[in-house]
Amino acid sequence: MPSLRRLLLSTLTAAAIVVPAGPLAVAAQDETVDGAEHRSVALEPVATATSAESADVLRGTVALDPREVSVVGLRWSGDADSGARMRLHDGQAWGEWTPLEKGVATGPDMQGSGEWGTEAAVVLEADRVQVELSQEAQQATVETWTSKVTAADVAQVESMPTTDASNEGVIIGRRADWAGDMELIPSSGPVLSRPKLGVTIHHTATSAYYEPQDVPAMLRSIYNYHARTLDWRDIGYNALVDRYGRAWEGRSGGLENNVQGAHSYGMNADWFGLSSLGNHEISPVPQAELGALAVTTAWALDQHGADVNGTVTYTNEYLDWTRRLPVLHGHRDVYATSCPGWRLYQLFGTLRSQVAAQQQQDRSAVQRIGGADRYAVAAGLAKEAAVHGARTAYLTQGAEIADALGVGPVASRTGSAVLLTRTQGVPGPTLDALEDLGTEEVVVVGGETAVSPGVERSLRQQGYAVRRVAGANRYDTAVQLSREQRWTGGTVYLASGSNLADALGGGAAAAHTDAPMLLTHPGHLTTVTAARLAEMQPARVVVLGGTGAVENSVVRQAEELLPWASVERIGGTNRYTTSALVAQDAFPEASSAVVASGSAPVDAVAGTQLAADREAPLLLTRKTCRTSAVDEAYSSLGIGLSRLAGGTGVLGWDAGARRC
């Protein structure tokens, strides 16, 4: 007979509603943070111990809602190894006592100075949890974080393919995909310039029989426990995989970077922390999960130039040991713990063989910033780029992108957002993004025909400071945008004001090289643009696109106007090739790229802000594949991660990984 919780999840999937929270007595309810319930209960000494050693213990009991996803852990001061264990009540009887992992250090760098916590244990379908510690521990509390499974969680999991060998790319869910409306702390360990040495495999000591829809809520609860209870500022692992074969981004800072994690004492700067969502001390490892571990590990090792069959002599200065470690190893190899569980650990030979086979394929990872329409996509791109918020947002018309071409380089100089609006009113996703980003000033781009005065009035009534940047036409608007910043790169990008496709990759290149983008008539250099070029006196002018976009007469006029400057055309036989050539000209190397559809230019314009933030090029692809020129750009620049800008209607998951 299916459990009450699974029946509720089935109803949730069908009706797309949030699981209702019924009345339930709880031991304590300290606070609610971003929709998650946090309880902290002090452990009390008990005279008659239940421990096998018959020693006095500290014990605490907390009531849980069996319909929701909870993480349970302990925090205390004193000895790290305090014999922590727990048992669950399923509504009828108590289960067996289960040991919790040895204490891990608390604090931002796992430097708790005598403050310890257990690893997070995810609990499902239990109405109470009871924990014990040895009485030598002081200031001991049981900590629980409980999250609801939402309709958005159901939709997210259904829309995200598994990461298995049949996919061209290594699909990894973003932090925003599991966080939902939760406000993540926008900080983690530093991003280091040196590569990772290898991968440390963990498990989360989680019930192995969770539903796919549970996973985002599980990750939110683990995040809260790591970031807030253990004071790690973020989730500790760099990435996680679930039993259904999906991979998920963990710690912030970019999967493609060496982000210092918080997953293994004394190892966090040099080793990629990858965790399985499961308790593999007692539960077998599903093939889908093992496959996801292999694919994700292979991709991570490829990014850092490590071979799964290699070894590294490593010194752990905090634990005072030097060992010869396999590039892929378990947490138990470097710390006194059973993690990642013996059932997973005994499969490491198989796992290494699978990783080695995957490394031969050199696959790209793929993430998606999508939405129901162009306005939602732009809002998602803005929030992905501006994790610390954006005081200023540039607002441009979503139906006609000519005015928006020059916005990306301007906005990137000050970390401003780029959002889209309708002519007569601001769409809901844009308004939500303005609020979420903490925006104070909105800069409307374009004339009143493009964005009506009513939009300005509405935004002012909502408390925003509003101003407009506009010219007599699109060419003049581009000039006025260029006056928003002081440019020091010595380069100007020049694009057609009517044939816009070849210009789409230029915004990210201009942002990277600290250059503005100006527009010209295809057949002649417009007067207002020529005047601005003469005023700026650039050392280099990059003309975007072939002669079908910008004729040779424009190049000659620019050369006559600026005889000291290098006037160069970068263009290919089509928009895809042009975007690849522009990227290779502006970027000596890049670990990631923002990918937009060559047939959805508005997503490319909005994607410039994310590309600028990640110091990445913006490349155009077909709906389901990368052209040979774009594929060559991936190879020459060393791109390993594609961030798709747009929904599945314009870009398939393979667009960032498969060659046409």
Coordinates of C-alpha atoms in Angstrom, one line a residue, residues 33-373:
V33 CA 13.7 31.0 6.6
D34 CA 12.7 31.3 3.0
G35 CA 9.8 28.9 3.5
A36 CA 11.9 26.3 5.4
E37 CA 11.1 25.5 9.0
H38 CA 14.2 25.4 11.3
R39 CA 14.0 23.8 14.7
S40 CA 16.8 23.8 17.3
V41 CA 16.3 21.7 20.4
A42 CA 18.8 21.4 23.3
L43 CA 19.7 17.8 24.2
E44 CA 19.0 16.8 27.8
P45 CA 20.9 14.2 29.9
V46 CA 19.0 10.9 30.6
A47 CA 19.7 8.8 33.6
T48 CA 18.9 5.5 31.9
A49 CA 20.8 5.2 28.7
T50 CA 19.6 3.3 25.7
S51 CA 23.1 3.0 24.2
A52 CA 24.8 -0.3 23.9
E53 CA 27.5 0.8 26.2
S54 CA 25.0 1.6 29.0
A55 CA 26.6 5.0 29.4
D56 CA 24.8 8.2 30.2
V57 CA 23.8 10.1 27.1
L58 CA 22.3 13.3 25.9
R59 CA 19.0 12.9 24.1
G60 CA 16.6 15.0 22.2
T61 CA 13.4 14.3 20.3
V62 CA 11.8 16.5 17.6
A63 CA 8.5 16.1 15.8
L64 CA 8.5 16.1 12.0
D65 CA 5.9 16.3 9.3
P66 CA 6.0 13.0 7.4
R67 CA 4.7 14.7 4.3
E68 CA 7.7 17.0 3.9
V69 CA 11.4 16.7 3.5
S70 CA 13.6 17.2 6.5
V71 CA 17.3 17.2 7.3
V72 CA 18.4 16.2 10.7
G73 CA 21.8 16.9 12.3
L74 CA 23.5 17.6 15.6
R75 CA 25.8 20.4 16.7
W76 CA 27.9 20.5 19.8
S77 CA 31.2 21.6 21.3
G78 CA 33.9 19.3 22.7
D79 CA 35.2 16.0 21.2
A80 CA 34.6 15.5 17.5
D81 CA 33.7 11.8 18.0
S82 CA 30.8 11.9 20.4
G83 CA 29.0 8.8 19.4
A84 CA 26.1 10.5 17.6
R85 CA 23.2 8.3 16.5
M86 CA 19.5 8.6 15.6
R87 CA 16.3 6.6 15.2
L88 CA 13.0 7.4 13.5
H89 CA 9.4 6.9 14.4
D90 CA 7.2 6.0 11.4
G91 CA 3.9 6.8 13.1
Q92 CA 3.6 3.4 14.8
A93 CA 6.9 2.4 16.2
W94 CA 10.5 3.4 16.7
G95 CA 13.1 2.0 14.2
E96 CA 16.6 0.8 14.9
W97 CA 19.3 3.2 16.1
T98 CA 21.6 4.3 13.2
P99 CA 25.0 5.9 13.8
L100 CA 25.6 9.3 12.4
E101 CA 28.9 10.2 10.7
K102 CA 31.7 11.4 12.9
G103 CA 31.6 15.1 13.6
V104 CA 32.7 17.6 11.0
A105 CA 34.1 21.0 11.8
T106 CA 31.9 24.1 11.6
G107 CA 32.7 27.6 10.4
P108 CA 33.4 29.1 7.0
D109 CA 36.6 27.1 6.3
M110 CA 35.5 24.1 8.5
Q111 CA 37.7 25.7 11.2
G112 CA 35.2 25.4 14.1
S113 CA 37.8 25.5 17.0
G114 CA 36.0 22.8 18.9
E115 CA 32.5 23.3 17.4
W116 CA 31.3 20.2 15.6
G117 CA 28.3 18.9 13.7
T118 CA 27.2 15.7 12.1
E119 CA 26.7 15.3 8.4
A120 CA 23.2 16.1 7.2
A121 CA 20.8 13.1 7.3
V122 CA 17.7 13.5 5.1
V123 CA 14.6 12.1 6.6
L124 CA 11.4 11.1 4.8
E125 CA 8.1 9.7 6.1
A126 CA 8.9 9.9 9.8
D127 CA 6.8 11.8 12.4
R128 CA 9.5 12.0 15.0
V129 CA 13.3 11.7 15.2
Q130 CA 15.3 11.0 18.3
V131 CA 19.0 11.6 18.7
E132 CA 21.7 10.8 21.2
L133 CA 25.2 12.0 22.0
S134 CA 27.7 11.0 24.6
Q135 CA 27.4 13.2 27.7
E136 CA 31.0 14.5 27.2
A137 CA 29.5 16.9 24.6
Q138 CA 28.5 20.4 25.6
Q139 CA 25.9 22.8 24.2
A140 CA 24.5 20.0 22.2
T141 CA 21.4 20.7 20.0
V142 CA 19.4 18.7 17.5
E143 CA 18.8 20.8 14.3
T144 CA 16.2 20.2 11.7
W145 CA 15.4 21.9 8.5
T146 CA 12.2 21.1 6.7
S147 CA 11.2 22.0 3.2
K148 CA 8.0 21.4 1.2
V149 CA 7.9 19.8 -2.2
T150 CA 6.3 22.3 -4.5
A151 CA 4.7 22.3 -7.9
A152 CA 7.8 24.0 -9.2
D153 CA 9.9 21.1 -8.0
V154 CA 7.7 18.7 -9.9
A155 CA 7.9 20.7 -13.1
Q156 CA 11.6 21.2 -12.8
V157 CA 12.4 17.5 -12.4
E158 CA 10.1 16.6 -15.2
S159 CA 11.8 19.1 -17.6
M160 CA 15.3 18.0 -16.8
P161 CA 16.8 14.9 -18.5
T162 CA 18.9 12.5 -16.6
T163 CA 22.7 12.6 -17.0
D164 CA 23.4 9.3 -18.7
A165 CA 25.6 8.1 -21.5
S166 CA 22.8 8.4 -24.1
N167 CA 22.9 12.2 -23.9
E168 CA 25.4 14.2 -25.9
G169 CA 26.0 16.6 -23.0
V170 CA 26.5 16.2 -19.3
I171 CA 23.3 17.9 -18.0
I172 CA 23.7 19.5 -14.6
G173 CA 20.8 21.3 -12.9
R174 CA 21.6 24.8 -11.8
R175 CA 21.4 26.1 -8.2
A176 CA 18.4 28.1 -9.2
D177 CA 16.7 24.9 -10.4
W178 CA 16.6 23.4 -6.9
A179 CA 16.5 26.7 -4.9
G180 CA 13.2 27.9 -6.3
D181 CA 12.2 31.1 -4.6
M182 CA 14.7 30.6 -1.8
E183 CA 17.2 33.4 -1.3
L184 CA 20.7 31.8 -1.4
I185 CA 23.6 33.3 0.4
P186 CA 25.7 34.7 -2.6
S187 CA 29.0 33.6 -1.3
S188 CA 31.1 30.5 -0.9
G189 CA 34.7 29.5 -0.8
P190 CA 37.1 31.5 -3.0
V191 CA 37.6 30.7 -6.7
L192 CA 41.2 29.6 -7.0
S193 CA 43.4 29.9 -10.1
R194 CA 45.0 26.5 -9.8
P195 CA 43.2 23.4 -11.0
K196 CA 41.6 20.7 -8.8
L197 CA 43.7 17.6 -8.3
G198 CA 40.8 15.1 -8.4
V199 CA 37.4 14.2 -6.9
T200 CA 36.4 13.1 -3.4
I201 CA 33.2 11.0 -3.4
H202 CA 30.7 11.3 -0.6
H203 CA 27.2 10.2 0.3
T204 CA 24.5 12.1 2.3
A205 CA 23.3 9.2 4.5
T206 CA 19.9 9.8 3.0
S207 CA 16.9 7.4 2.8
A208 CA 17.5 5.7 -0.6
Y209 CA 13.8 5.5 -1.5
Y210 CA 12.9 9.1 -2.2
E211 CA 10.8 10.3 -5.2
P212 CA 12.3 12.3 -8.0
Q213 CA 10.2 15.3 -6.9
D214 CA 11.8 15.2 -3.5
V215 CA 15.3 16.1 -4.7
P216 CA 15.0 19.9 -5.0
A217 CA 13.5 20.0 -1.5
M218 CA 16.3 17.7 -0.2
L219 CA 18.9 20.0 -1.7
R220 CA 17.3 23.1 -0.1
S221 CA 17.3 21.4 3.3
I222 CA 20.9 20.2 2.9
Y223 CA 21.9 23.8 1.9
N224 CA 20.2 25.3 5.0
Y225 CA 21.9 22.8 7.3
H226 CA 25.3 23.3 5.7
A227 CA 25.1 27.1 5.2
R228 CA 23.3 28.1 8.4
T229 CA 23.6 25.4 11.0
L230 CA 27.2 24.4 10.2
D231 CA 28.1 28.0 9.2
W232 CA 29.7 26.9 5.9
R233 CA 28.0 29.8 4.1
D234 CA 26.8 27.5 1.3
I235 CA 26.2 23.8 0.5
G236 CA 29.5 22.0 1.0
Y237 CA 29.6 19.9 -2.1
N238 CA 30.6 21.2 -5.5
A239 CA 27.9 18.9 -7.1
L240 CA 25.5 16.1 -6.2
V241 CA 23.8 13.3 -8.0
D242 CA 20.5 11.5 -7.2
R243 CA 19.4 7.9 -7.6
Y244 CA 17.5 8.7 -10.8
G245 CA 20.6 9.8 -12.7
R246 CA 20.3 13.6 -12.4
A247 CA 23.2 15.8 -11.5
W248 CA 22.9 19.1 -9.6
E249 CA 25.2 22.1 -9.1
G250 CA 26.1 22.6 -5.4
R251 CA 28.4 25.3 -4.2
S252 CA 28.2 28.7 -5.9
G253 CA 31.0 30.2 -7.9
G254 CA 30.6 28.3 -11.2
L255 CA 31.0 24.6 -11.9
E256 CA 33.7 25.3 -14.4
N257 CA 35.9 27.0 -11.8
N258 CA 38.0 25.7 -8.9
V259 CA 35.6 26.8 -6.2
Q260 CA 36.8 25.9 -2.7
G261 CA 34.2 23.7 -1.1
A262 CA 33.4 22.5 2.4
H263 CA 33.2 18.8 2.1
S264 CA 36.4 17.2 3.5
Y265 CA 38.6 18.6 6.3
G266 CA 41.9 19.9 4.9
M267 CA 41.0 19.0 1.3
N268 CA 38.5 21.6 0.2
A269 CA 40.8 23.8 -1.9
D270 CA 42.2 21.1 -4.1
W271 CA 39.5 18.4 -4.5
F272 CA 36.1 18.5 -6.2
G273 CA 33.5 17.3 -3.7
L274 CA 30.8 15.1 -5.4
S275 CA 28.1 13.6 -3.3
S276 CA 25.5 10.9 -3.9
L277 CA 22.1 11.4 -2.4
G278 CA 21.7 8.1 -0.6
N279 CA 22.9 6.1 2.3
H280 CA 25.2 3.6 0.7
E281 CA 26.3 2.0 4.0
I282 CA 23.0 0.1 3.9
S283 CA 21.5 0.8 0.5
P284 CA 22.7 -0.5 -2.9
V285 CA 23.7 2.0 -5.6
P286 CA 21.2 2.2 -8.6
Q287 CA 22.8 1.9 -12.0
A288 CA 21.4 5.3 -13.0
E289 CA 23.1 6.9 -9.9
L290 CA 26.4 5.2 -10.6
G291 CA 26.3 6.3 -14.2
A292 CA 25.6 9.9 -13.1
L293 CA 28.6 9.7 -10.8
A294 CA 30.8 8.5 -13.6
V295 CA 29.7 11.1 -16.1
T296 CA 29.9 14.0 -13.7
T297 CA 33.3 12.9 -12.4
A298 CA 34.7 12.5 -15.9
W299 CA 33.6 16.0 -16.8
A300 CA 35.0 17.5 -13.6
L301 CA 38.3 15.8 -14.1
D302 CA 38.5 16.9 -17.8
Q303 CA 38.0 20.5 -16.7
H304 CA 41.0 20.3 -14.4
G305 CA 43.3 18.1 -16.6
A306 CA 43.3 15.1 -14.3
D307 CA 43.3 11.4 -15.2
V308 CA 41.0 9.1 -13.2
N309 CA 43.7 6.4 -13.1
G310 CA 46.3 8.8 -11.7
T311 CA 47.6 9.3 -8.2
V312 CA 48.7 12.3 -6.3
T313 CA 51.0 12.7 -3.3
Y314 CA 49.0 15.1 -1.0
T315 CA 49.7 16.7 2.3
N316 CA 46.7 17.5 4.6
E317 CA 48.2 20.2 6.8
Y318 CA 45.1 20.2 9.1
L319 CA 45.2 16.5 9.8
D320 CA 49.0 16.3 9.6
W321 CA 49.4 13.5 7.1
T322 CA 50.9 12.9 3.7
R323 CA 49.4 10.2 1.5
R324 CA 49.5 8.9 -2.1
L325 CA 45.9 9.3 -3.1
P326 CA 44.0 8.1 -6.1
V327 CA 42.7 11.0 -8.2
L328 CA 39.2 9.5 -7.5
H329 CA 38.8 8.5 -3.9
G330 CA 36.3 8.3 -1.1
H331 CA 35.8 10.5 1.9
R332 CA 36.9 7.5 4.0
D333 CA 40.3 7.6 2.4
V334 CA 41.1 11.0 3.9
Y335 CA 39.0 11.2 7.1
A336 CA 37.9 8.8 9.8
T337 CA 34.4 8.1 8.4
S338 CA 32.4 5.4 6.6
C339 CA 31.4 7.9 3.9
P340 CA 30.6 7.2 1.0
G341 CA 29.3 3.9 2.4
W342 CA 30.8 0.5 1.7
R343 CA 28.2 -0.5 -0.9
L344 CA 29.4 2.5 -3.1
Y345 CA 33.0 2.2 -2.1
Q346 CA 33.3 -1.4 -3.2
L347 CA 32.2 -0.2 -6.7
F348 CA 35.0 2.2 -7.1
G349 CA 36.8 -0.1 -9.5
T350 CA 33.8 -0.2 -11.8
L351 CA 33.3 3.5 -11.3
R352 CA 36.9 4.3 -12.3
S353 CA 36.5 2.2 -15.5
Q354 CA 33.3 4.0 -16.4
V355 CA 34.9 7.4 -15.7
A356 CA 37.9 6.5 -17.9
A357 CA 35.6 5.6 -20.8
Q358 CA 33.7 8.9 -20.4
Q359 CA 36.9 10.9 -20.3
Q360 CA 37.7 9.6 -23.8
Q361 CA 34.5 11.3 -25.1
D362 CA 35.4 14.8 -23.8
R363 CA 31.8 15.9 -23.4
S364 CA 30.5 19.4 -22.6
A365 CA 28.3 20.0 -19.6
V366 CA 25.0 21.8 -20.2
Q367 CA 22.9 24.0 -18.0
R368 CA 19.8 26.0 -19.0
I369 CA 18.4 29.4 -18.1
G370 CA 14.9 29.1 -19.6
G371 CA 11.5 30.5 -19.1
A372 CA 7.9 30.6 -20.5
D373 CA 8.8 33.6 -22.8

